[in-house]
């Protein structure tokens, strides 16, 4: 069974950069078993009700501003999978989770930046999924858990976000110093994720050091994909931190493998 993953998508510039993190993601895509399809929860698609994409061919959404012109020329030619989308809708319904189907939305940069590193040819069908910041962590975990069965069918579940993602605190151009508060939050998170301590993780906002700074209200949608990825591996509670690095003082690039 293919593990599920939480993968930080960082800043959009990763799509054209070559650094330790992009090289790690490219290598990861080569060593993973090739999936039949990918289900990807993206922090850049938020909704009140769980959304499931059912798109024949995705447009590439360039949902950022002020970047080099070449960024806006990038296309990721992914297709959808109607059969899998219908199966996901049925699984969510079976677990009492309301959902709606979206047949128009393209892939935002939270999706295609990660996918272009792992599978640059764009030749694996993709189902894009929203995240719901209004739900509790336990409810977000339940959504991921409801999809656990599809992993047995060689479907790769990815949750794309960022565990420390406070754009008001980042210092663009800063590469040599890592803020202590960001490291302390990540250390707490690592400690509790590795032992699958859900009671503490679900209360991270009150228990984790510097949680309000690391996961501010305007950035919570980037943190919560972690719960979807963990939920998808609930039947095999094994967590491995595969990579962690930082950019711009505190923007974390972390990759977790579950299952």
PDB file of C-alpha atoms in Angstrom:
ATOM      1  CA  UNK A   1       0.000   0.000   0.000  1.00  0.00           C
ATOM      2  CA  UNK A   2       1.400   3.401  -0.965  1.00  0.00           C
ATOM      3  CA  UNK A   3       1.904   5.708   2.051  1.00  0.00           C
ATOM      4  CA  UNK A   4       0.118   9.038   2.313  1.00  0.00           C
ATOM      5  CA  UNK A   5       2.178  12.219   2.456  1.00  0.00           C
ATOM      6  CA  UNK A   6       2.117  15.737   3.797  1.00  0.00           C
ATOM      7  CA  UNK A   7       4.279  17.883   1.521  1.00  0.00           C
ATOM      8  CA  UNK A   8       5.042  21.561   1.998  1.00  0.00           C
ATOM      9  CA  UNK A   9       4.666  23.453  -1.264  1.00  0.00           C
ATOM     10  CA  UNK A  10       6.626  26.485  -0.078  1.00  0.00           C
ATOM     11  CA  UNK A  11       6.699  29.626  -2.203  1.00  0.00           C
ATOM     12  CA  UNK A  12       5.691  29.376  -5.891  1.00  0.00           C
ATOM     13  CA  UNK A  13       9.290  30.068  -6.941  1.00  0.00           C
ATOM     14  CA  UNK A  14      10.111  26.453  -6.097  1.00  0.00           C
ATOM     15  CA  UNK A  15       8.700  25.629  -9.523  1.00  0.00           C
ATOM     16  CA  UNK A  16      11.730  27.203 -11.220  1.00  0.00           C
ATOM     17  CA  UNK A  17      14.380  26.885  -8.510  1.00  0.00           C
ATOM     18  CA  UNK A  18      17.004  24.227  -7.985  1.00  0.00           C
ATOM     19  CA  UNK A  19      17.873  23.669  -4.341  1.00  0.00           C
ATOM     20  CA  UNK A  20      18.065  20.903  -1.758  1.00  0.00           C
ATOM     21  CA  UNK A  21      14.293  20.786  -1.353  1.00  0.00           C
ATOM     22  CA  UNK A  22      13.394  20.658  -5.033  1.00  0.00           C
ATOM     23  CA  UNK A  23      16.036  17.979  -5.551  1.00  0.00           C
ATOM     24  CA  UNK A  24      14.598  15.995  -2.648  1.00  0.00           C
ATOM     25  CA  UNK A  25      11.090  16.096  -4.131  1.00  0.00           C
ATOM     26  CA  UNK A  26      12.362  15.094  -7.560  1.00  0.00           C
ATOM     27  CA  UNK A  27      14.195  12.132  -6.050  1.00  0.00           C
ATOM     28  CA  UNK A  28      11.133  11.156  -3.988  1.00  0.00           C
ATOM     29  CA  UNK A  29       9.026  10.942  -7.127  1.00  0.00           C
ATOM     30  CA  UNK A  30      11.544   8.537  -8.652  1.00  0.00           C
ATOM     31  CA  UNK A  31      11.720   6.146  -5.707  1.00  0.00           C
ATOM     32  CA  UNK A  32       8.006   5.956  -4.888  1.00  0.00           C
ATOM     33  CA  UNK A  33       5.953   3.170  -6.459  1.00  0.00           C
ATOM     34  CA  UNK A  34       4.195   4.662  -9.456  1.00  0.00           C
ATOM     35  CA  UNK A  35       0.569   5.296  -8.448  1.00  0.00           C
ATOM     36  CA  UNK A  36      -2.435   4.707 -10.670  1.00  0.00           C
ATOM     37  CA  UNK A  37      -3.841   8.070  -9.567  1.00  0.00           C
ATOM     38  CA  UNK A  38      -3.200  10.891  -7.110  1.00  0.00           C
ATOM     39  CA  UNK A  39      -5.650  12.444  -4.657  1.00  0.00           C
ATOM     40  CA  UNK A  40      -4.334  15.808  -3.508  1.00  0.00           C
ATOM     41  CA  UNK A  41      -5.696  18.037  -0.740  1.00  0.00           C
ATOM     42  CA  UNK A  42      -4.481  21.578  -1.383  1.00  0.00           C
ATOM     43  CA  UNK A  43      -4.280  24.467   1.072  1.00  0.00           C
ATOM     44  CA  UNK A  44      -5.152  26.875  -1.736  1.00  0.00           C
ATOM     45  CA  UNK A  45      -8.636  25.482  -2.180  1.00  0.00           C
ATOM     46  CA  UNK A  46     -10.696  26.221   0.921  1.00  0.00           C
ATOM     47  CA  UNK A  47     -14.373  25.507   1.303  1.00  0.00           C
ATOM     48  CA  UNK A  48     -17.060  24.978   3.903  1.00  0.00           C
ATOM     49  CA  UNK A  49     -18.140  21.675   2.395  1.00  0.00           C
ATOM     50  CA  UNK A  50     -15.628  19.143   1.137  1.00  0.00           C
ATOM     51  CA  UNK A  51     -15.090  19.633  -2.595  1.00  0.00           C
ATOM     52  CA  UNK A  52     -14.015  16.880  -4.974  1.00  0.00           C
ATOM     53  CA  UNK A  53     -12.824  17.672  -8.476  1.00  0.00           C
ATOM     54  CA  UNK A  54     -14.167  15.750 -11.436  1.00  0.00           C
ATOM     55  CA  UNK A  55     -12.369  17.393 -14.332  1.00  0.00           C
ATOM     56  CA  UNK A  56     -11.398  15.860 -17.663  1.00  0.00           C
ATOM     57  CA  UNK A  57      -8.354  18.089 -18.236  1.00  0.00           C
ATOM     58  CA  UNK A  58      -7.099  20.617 -15.715  1.00  0.00           C
ATOM     59  CA  UNK A  59      -6.155  24.181 -16.442  1.00  0.00           C
ATOM     60  CA  UNK A  60      -3.059  25.425 -14.596  1.00  0.00           C
ATOM     61  CA  UNK A  61      -4.025  28.193 -12.153  1.00  0.00           C
ATOM     62  CA  UNK A  62      -1.357  30.847 -11.587  1.00  0.00           C
ATOM     63  CA  UNK A  63      -2.723  32.098  -8.276  1.00  0.00           C
ATOM     64  CA  UNK A  64       0.115  34.453  -7.339  1.00  0.00           C
ATOM     65  CA  UNK A  65       1.292  37.931  -8.233  1.00  0.00           C
ATOM     66  CA  UNK A  66       4.562  39.730  -8.879  1.00  0.00           C
ATOM     67  CA  UNK A  67       6.648  36.717  -9.880  1.00  0.00           C
ATOM     68  CA  UNK A  68       8.940  36.276 -12.911  1.00  0.00           C
ATOM     69  CA  UNK A  69       7.116  36.042 -16.237  1.00  0.00           C
ATOM     70  CA  UNK A  70       8.252  32.451 -16.779  1.00  0.00           C
ATOM     71  CA  UNK A  71       6.159  31.399 -13.792  1.00  0.00           C
ATOM     72  CA  UNK A  72       2.974  32.332 -15.655  1.00  0.00           C
ATOM     73  CA  UNK A  73       3.933  30.232 -18.650  1.00  0.00           C
ATOM     74  CA  UNK A  74       4.171  26.988 -16.687  1.00  0.00           C
ATOM     75  CA  UNK A  75       1.534  24.416 -17.597  1.00  0.00           C
ATOM     76  CA  UNK A  76       0.965  21.139 -15.800  1.00  0.00           C
ATOM     77  CA  UNK A  77      -1.029  18.907 -18.175  1.00  0.00           C
ATOM     78  CA  UNK A  78      -2.854  16.706 -15.681  1.00  0.00           C
ATOM     79  CA  UNK A  79      -6.096  14.884 -16.379  1.00  0.00           C
ATOM     80  CA  UNK A  80      -8.790  13.756 -13.982  1.00  0.00           C
ATOM     81  CA  UNK A  81     -10.372  10.384 -13.244  1.00  0.00           C
ATOM     82  CA  UNK A  82     -14.169  10.319 -13.233  1.00  0.00           C
ATOM     83  CA  UNK A  83     -14.377   6.798 -11.833  1.00  0.00           C
ATOM     84  CA  UNK A  84     -12.156   7.657  -8.879  1.00  0.00           C
ATOM     85  CA  UNK A  85     -13.987  10.940  -8.260  1.00  0.00           C
ATOM     86  CA  UNK A  86     -17.268   9.036  -8.059  1.00  0.00           C
ATOM     87  CA  UNK A  87     -15.712   6.487  -5.708  1.00  0.00           C
ATOM     88  CA  UNK A  88     -14.454   9.258  -3.424  1.00  0.00           C
ATOM     89  CA  UNK A  89     -17.896  10.850  -3.395  1.00  0.00           C
ATOM     90  CA  UNK A  90     -19.394   7.490  -2.373  1.00  0.00           C
ATOM     91  CA  UNK A  91     -16.805   6.944   0.369  1.00  0.00           C
ATOM     92  CA  UNK A  92     -17.406  10.386   1.847  1.00  0.00           C
ATOM     93  CA  UNK A  93     -21.151   9.827   1.768  1.00  0.00           C
ATOM     94  CA  UNK A  94     -20.763   6.426   3.437  1.00  0.00           C
ATOM     95  CA  UNK A  95     -18.914   8.100   6.311  1.00  0.00           C
ATOM     96  CA  UNK A  96     -21.516  10.844   6.667  1.00  0.00           C
ATOM     97  CA  UNK A  97     -19.325  13.587   5.202  1.00  0.00           C
ATOM     98  CA  UNK A  98     -21.134  16.104   2.970  1.00  0.00           C
ATOM     99  CA  UNK A  99     -19.362  16.890  -0.283  1.00  0.00           C
ATOM    100  CA  UNK A 100     -19.885  18.596  -3.609  1.00  0.00           C
ATOM    101  CA  UNK A 101     -18.388  17.852  -7.018  1.00  0.00           C
ATOM    102  CA  UNK A 102     -16.521  20.563  -8.934  1.00  0.00           C
ATOM    103  CA  UNK A 103     -16.165  20.092 -12.681  1.00  0.00           C
ATOM    104  CA  UNK A 104     -14.403  23.340 -13.634  1.00  0.00           C
ATOM    105  CA  UNK A 105     -11.622  24.300 -11.232  1.00  0.00           C
ATOM    106  CA  UNK A 106      -8.031  23.868 -12.378  1.00  0.00           C
ATOM    107  CA  UNK A 107      -4.951  22.985 -10.335  1.00  0.00           C
ATOM    108  CA  UNK A 108      -3.659  25.783  -8.098  1.00  0.00           C
ATOM    109  CA  UNK A 109       0.016  26.201  -7.288  1.00  0.00           C
ATOM    110  CA  UNK A 110      -0.371  24.243  -4.051  1.00  0.00           C
ATOM    111  CA  UNK A 111      -1.072  21.271  -6.295  1.00  0.00           C
ATOM    112  CA  UNK A 112       0.973  21.721  -9.459  1.00  0.00           C
ATOM    113  CA  UNK A 113       4.200  22.949  -7.837  1.00  0.00           C
ATOM    114  CA  UNK A 114       4.391  19.724  -5.818  1.00  0.00           C
ATOM    115  CA  UNK A 115       3.188  17.494  -8.649  1.00  0.00           C
ATOM    116  CA  UNK A 116       5.611  18.993 -11.157  1.00  0.00           C
ATOM    117  CA  UNK A 117       8.495  18.021  -8.866  1.00  0.00           C
ATOM    118  CA  UNK A 118       7.274  14.485  -8.198  1.00  0.00           C
ATOM    119  CA  UNK A 119       5.832  13.625 -11.618  1.00  0.00           C
ATOM    120  CA  UNK A 120       6.977  16.249 -14.141  1.00  0.00           C
ATOM    121  CA  UNK A 121       5.305  14.570 -17.126  1.00  0.00           C
ATOM    122  CA  UNK A 122       1.818  15.133 -15.684  1.00  0.00           C
ATOM    123  CA  UNK A 123       0.768  11.706 -16.912  1.00  0.00           C
ATOM    124  CA  UNK A 124      -0.894  10.414 -13.723  1.00  0.00           C
ATOM    125  CA  UNK A 125      -4.611  11.198 -13.188  1.00  0.00           C
ATOM    126  CA  UNK A 126      -5.300  13.664 -10.366  1.00  0.00           C
ATOM    127  CA  UNK A 127      -8.250  14.333  -8.108  1.00  0.00           C
ATOM    128  CA  UNK A 128      -7.974  17.716  -6.422  1.00  0.00           C
ATOM    129  CA  UNK A 129      -9.586  18.096  -2.997  1.00  0.00           C
ATOM    130  CA  UNK A 130     -10.345  21.175  -0.917  1.00  0.00           C
ATOM    131  CA  UNK A 131      -9.619  21.692   2.774  1.00  0.00           C
ATOM    132  CA  UNK A 132     -12.099  23.095   5.294  1.00  0.00           C
ATOM    133  CA  UNK A 133     -10.550  25.440   7.901  1.00  0.00           C
ATOM    134  CA  UNK A 134     -13.936  25.807   9.620  1.00  0.00           C
ATOM    135  CA  UNK A 135     -13.904  22.156  10.680  1.00  0.00           C
ATOM    136  CA  UNK A 136     -12.180  20.849  13.801  1.00  0.00           C
ATOM    137  CA  UNK A 137      -8.926  18.903  13.445  1.00  0.00           C
ATOM    138  CA  UNK A 138     -10.765  15.695  14.353  1.00  0.00           C
ATOM    139  CA  UNK A 139     -13.259  16.304  11.527  1.00  0.00           C
ATOM    140  CA  UNK A 140     -10.452  17.022   9.071  1.00  0.00           C
ATOM    141  CA  UNK A 141      -8.752  13.803  10.186  1.00  0.00           C
ATOM    142  CA  UNK A 142     -12.026  11.917   9.646  1.00  0.00           C
ATOM    143  CA  UNK A 143     -12.197  13.105   6.028  1.00  0.00           C
ATOM    144  CA  UNK A 144      -8.725  11.730   5.378  1.00  0.00           C
ATOM    145  CA  UNK A 145      -9.597   8.501   7.190  1.00  0.00           C
ATOM    146  CA  UNK A 146     -12.677   8.004   5.022  1.00  0.00           C
ATOM    147  CA  UNK A 147     -10.378   7.698   1.988  1.00  0.00           C
ATOM    148  CA  UNK A 148      -8.008   5.150   3.514  1.00  0.00           C
ATOM    149  CA  UNK A 149      -9.385   2.317   1.358  1.00  0.00           C
ATOM    150  CA  UNK A 150      -8.284   3.907  -1.907  1.00  0.00           C
ATOM    151  CA  UNK A 151      -4.629   3.645  -0.890  1.00  0.00           C
ATOM    152  CA  UNK A 152      -4.966  -0.128  -1.255  1.00  0.00           C
ATOM    153  CA  UNK A 153      -5.791   0.476  -4.927  1.00  0.00           C
ATOM    154  CA  UNK A 154      -2.426   2.120  -5.656  1.00  0.00           C
ATOM    155  CA  UNK A 155      -3.787   5.635  -5.208  1.00  0.00           C
ATOM    156  CA  UNK A 156      -1.364   8.139  -3.723  1.00  0.00           C
ATOM    157  CA  UNK A 157      -2.848  10.581  -1.189  1.00  0.00           C
ATOM    158  CA  UNK A 158      -0.957  13.863  -0.822  1.00  0.00           C
ATOM    159  CA  UNK A 159      -1.824  16.803   1.411  1.00  0.00           C
ATOM    160  CA  UNK A 160      -0.085  19.994   0.326  1.00  0.00           C
ATOM    161  CA  UNK A 161       0.428  22.913   2.699  1.00  0.00           C
ATOM    162  CA  UNK A 162       3.002  24.164   5.188  1.00  0.00           C
ATOM    163  CA  UNK A 163       3.399  23.493   8.901  1.00  0.00           C
ATOM    164  CA  UNK A 164       4.956  26.906   9.571  1.00  0.00           C
ATOM    165  CA  UNK A 165       3.394  29.324   7.130  1.00  0.00           C
ATOM    166  CA  UNK A 166       3.111  32.926   8.332  1.00  0.00           C
ATOM    167  CA  UNK A 167       3.617  35.207   5.343  1.00  0.00           C
ATOM    168  CA  UNK A 168       3.636  38.266   7.607  1.00  0.00           C
ATOM    169  CA  UNK A 169       6.688  36.902   9.395  1.00  0.00           C
ATOM    170  CA  UNK A 170       8.794  35.676   6.459  1.00  0.00           C
ATOM    171  CA  UNK A 171      11.862  37.620   5.411  1.00  0.00           C
ATOM    172  CA  UNK A 172      12.420  37.136   1.703  1.00  0.00           C
ATOM    173  CA  UNK A 173      16.113  36.891   0.923  1.00  0.00           C
ATOM    174  CA  UNK A 174      16.983  35.583   4.381  1.00  0.00           C
ATOM    175  CA  UNK A 175      18.554  32.146   4.014  1.00  0.00           C
ATOM    176  CA  UNK A 176      21.172  31.932   6.767  1.00  0.00           C
ATOM    177  CA  UNK A 177      19.098  32.389   9.917  1.00  0.00           C
ATOM    178  CA  UNK A 178      16.212  30.252  11.170  1.00  0.00           C
ATOM    179  CA  UNK A 179      13.886  31.801  13.714  1.00  0.00           C
ATOM    180  CA  UNK A 180      13.966  29.978  17.034  1.00  0.00           C
ATOM    181  CA  UNK A 181      10.196  30.109  17.452  1.00  0.00           C
ATOM    182  CA  UNK A 182       9.695  28.254  14.161  1.00  0.00           C
ATOM    183  CA  UNK A 183      12.122  25.514  15.155  1.00  0.00           C
ATOM    184  CA  UNK A 184      10.501  25.125  18.575  1.00  0.00           C
ATOM    185  CA  UNK A 185       7.066  24.729  17.007  1.00  0.00           C
ATOM    186  CA  UNK A 186       8.362  22.188  14.494  1.00  0.00           C
ATOM    187  CA  UNK A 187      10.168  20.252  17.237  1.00  0.00           C
ATOM    188  CA  UNK A 188       6.938  20.007  19.245  1.00  0.00           C
ATOM    189  CA  UNK A 189       5.056  18.913  16.165  1.00  0.00           C
ATOM    190  CA  UNK A 190       7.621  16.248  15.304  1.00  0.00           C
ATOM    191  CA  UNK A 191       7.527  14.862  18.826  1.00  0.00           C
ATOM    192  CA  UNK A 192       3.743  14.403  18.787  1.00  0.00           C
ATOM    193  CA  UNK A 193       3.301  13.333  15.165  1.00  0.00           C
ATOM    194  CA  UNK A 194       5.873  10.548  15.471  1.00  0.00           C
ATOM    195  CA  UNK A 195       3.904   8.920  18.299  1.00  0.00           C
ATOM    196  CA  UNK A 196       0.545   9.698  16.661  1.00  0.00           C
ATOM    197  CA  UNK A 197      -0.568  11.729  19.681  1.00  0.00           C
ATOM    198  CA  UNK A 198      -3.891  12.860  18.264  1.00  0.00           C
ATOM    199  CA  UNK A 199      -5.287  14.375  21.508  1.00  0.00           C
ATOM    200  CA  UNK A 200      -2.332  16.780  21.685  1.00  0.00           C
ATOM    201  CA  UNK A 201      -2.193  17.422  17.942  1.00  0.00           C
ATOM    202  CA  UNK A 202      -5.890  18.263  17.825  1.00  0.00           C
ATOM    203  CA  UNK A 203      -5.195  20.891  20.515  1.00  0.00           C
ATOM    204  CA  UNK A 204      -2.031  22.228  18.906  1.00  0.00           C
ATOM    205  CA  UNK A 205      -3.291  25.802  19.055  1.00  0.00           C
ATOM    206  CA  UNK A 206      -3.239  25.790  22.858  1.00  0.00           C
ATOM    207  CA  UNK A 207      -0.456  23.258  23.498  1.00  0.00           C
ATOM    208  CA  UNK A 208       2.250  23.873  20.907  1.00  0.00           C
ATOM    209  CA  UNK A 209       4.821  26.602  21.585  1.00  0.00           C
ATOM    210  CA  UNK A 210       4.396  29.662  19.363  1.00  0.00           C
ATOM    211  CA  UNK A 211       1.362  28.108  17.675  1.00  0.00           C
ATOM    212  CA  UNK A 212      -0.355  31.432  17.105  1.00  0.00           C
ATOM    213  CA  UNK A 213       2.737  32.718  15.307  1.00  0.00           C
ATOM    214  CA  UNK A 214       3.487  29.546  13.364  1.00  0.00           C
ATOM    215  CA  UNK A 215      -0.155  28.932  12.404  1.00  0.00           C
ATOM    216  CA  UNK A 216      -1.910  32.317  12.442  1.00  0.00           C
ATOM    217  CA  UNK A 217      -5.608  32.601  11.559  1.00  0.00           C
ATOM    218  CA  UNK A 218      -4.645  33.743   8.054  1.00  0.00           C
ATOM    219  CA  UNK A 219      -2.468  30.662   7.562  1.00  0.00           C
ATOM    220  CA  UNK A 220      -4.348  27.822   9.235  1.00  0.00           C
ATOM    221  CA  UNK A 221      -5.402  26.385   5.860  1.00  0.00           C
ATOM    222  CA  UNK A 222      -1.745  25.507   5.229  1.00  0.00           C
ATOM    223  CA  UNK A 223      -1.343  23.576   8.469  1.00  0.00           C
ATOM    224  CA  UNK A 224      -4.525  21.500   8.454  1.00  0.00           C
ATOM    225  CA  UNK A 225      -3.652  19.343   5.410  1.00  0.00           C
ATOM    226  CA  UNK A 226      -1.454  17.465   7.891  1.00  0.00           C
ATOM    227  CA  UNK A 227      -4.607  16.011   9.485  1.00  0.00           C
ATOM    228  CA  UNK A 228      -6.011  14.842   6.156  1.00  0.00           C
ATOM    229  CA  UNK A 229      -2.760  13.017   5.346  1.00  0.00           C
ATOM    230  CA  UNK A 230      -2.586  11.393   8.779  1.00  0.00           C
ATOM    231  CA  UNK A 231      -6.213  10.334   8.614  1.00  0.00           C
ATOM    232  CA  UNK A 232      -5.630   8.580   5.317  1.00  0.00           C
ATOM    233  CA  UNK A 233      -3.081   6.341   7.099  1.00  0.00           C
ATOM    234  CA  UNK A 234      -5.061   5.737  10.278  1.00  0.00           C
ATOM    235  CA  UNK A 235      -4.969   1.949   9.839  1.00  0.00           C
ATOM    236  CA  UNK A 236      -1.155   1.960   9.992  1.00  0.00           C
ATOM    237  CA  UNK A 237      -0.068   4.676  12.380  1.00  0.00           C
ATOM    238  CA  UNK A 238       3.543   5.010  11.355  1.00  0.00           C
ATOM    239  CA  UNK A 239       4.984   8.490  10.786  1.00  0.00           C
ATOM    240  CA  UNK A 240       8.367   9.403   9.306  1.00  0.00           C
ATOM    241  CA  UNK A 241       9.783  12.876   8.826  1.00  0.00           C
ATOM    242  CA  UNK A 242      11.563  12.598   5.484  1.00  0.00           C
ATOM    243  CA  UNK A 243      12.726  16.184   5.072  1.00  0.00           C
ATOM    244  CA  UNK A 244      12.760  19.508   6.866  1.00  0.00           C
ATOM    245  CA  UNK A 245      14.368  22.744   5.831  1.00  0.00           C
ATOM    246  CA  UNK A 246      13.514  26.436   6.013  1.00  0.00           C
ATOM    247  CA  UNK A 247      13.428  29.430   3.709  1.00  0.00           C
ATOM    248  CA  UNK A 248      13.086  33.126   4.414  1.00  0.00           C
ATOM    249  CA  UNK A 249      13.749  32.808   8.131  1.00  0.00           C
ATOM    250  CA  UNK A 250      10.839  30.584   9.087  1.00  0.00           C
ATOM    251  CA  UNK A 251       8.894  29.183   6.122  1.00  0.00           C
ATOM    252  CA  UNK A 252       9.224  25.447   6.647  1.00  0.00           C
ATOM    253  CA  UNK A 253       9.620  22.797   3.991  1.00  0.00           C
ATOM    254  CA  UNK A 254       8.597  19.567   5.665  1.00  0.00           C
ATOM    255  CA  UNK A 255       7.681  16.219   4.162  1.00  0.00           C
ATOM    256  CA  UNK A 256       5.938  13.607   6.288  1.00  0.00           C
ATOM    257  CA  UNK A 257       5.259  10.025   5.247  1.00  0.00           C
ATOM    258  CA  UNK A 258       2.370   8.174   6.891  1.00  0.00           C
ATOM    259  CA  UNK A 259       1.545   4.490   6.821  1.00  0.00           C
TER     260      UNK A 259
END
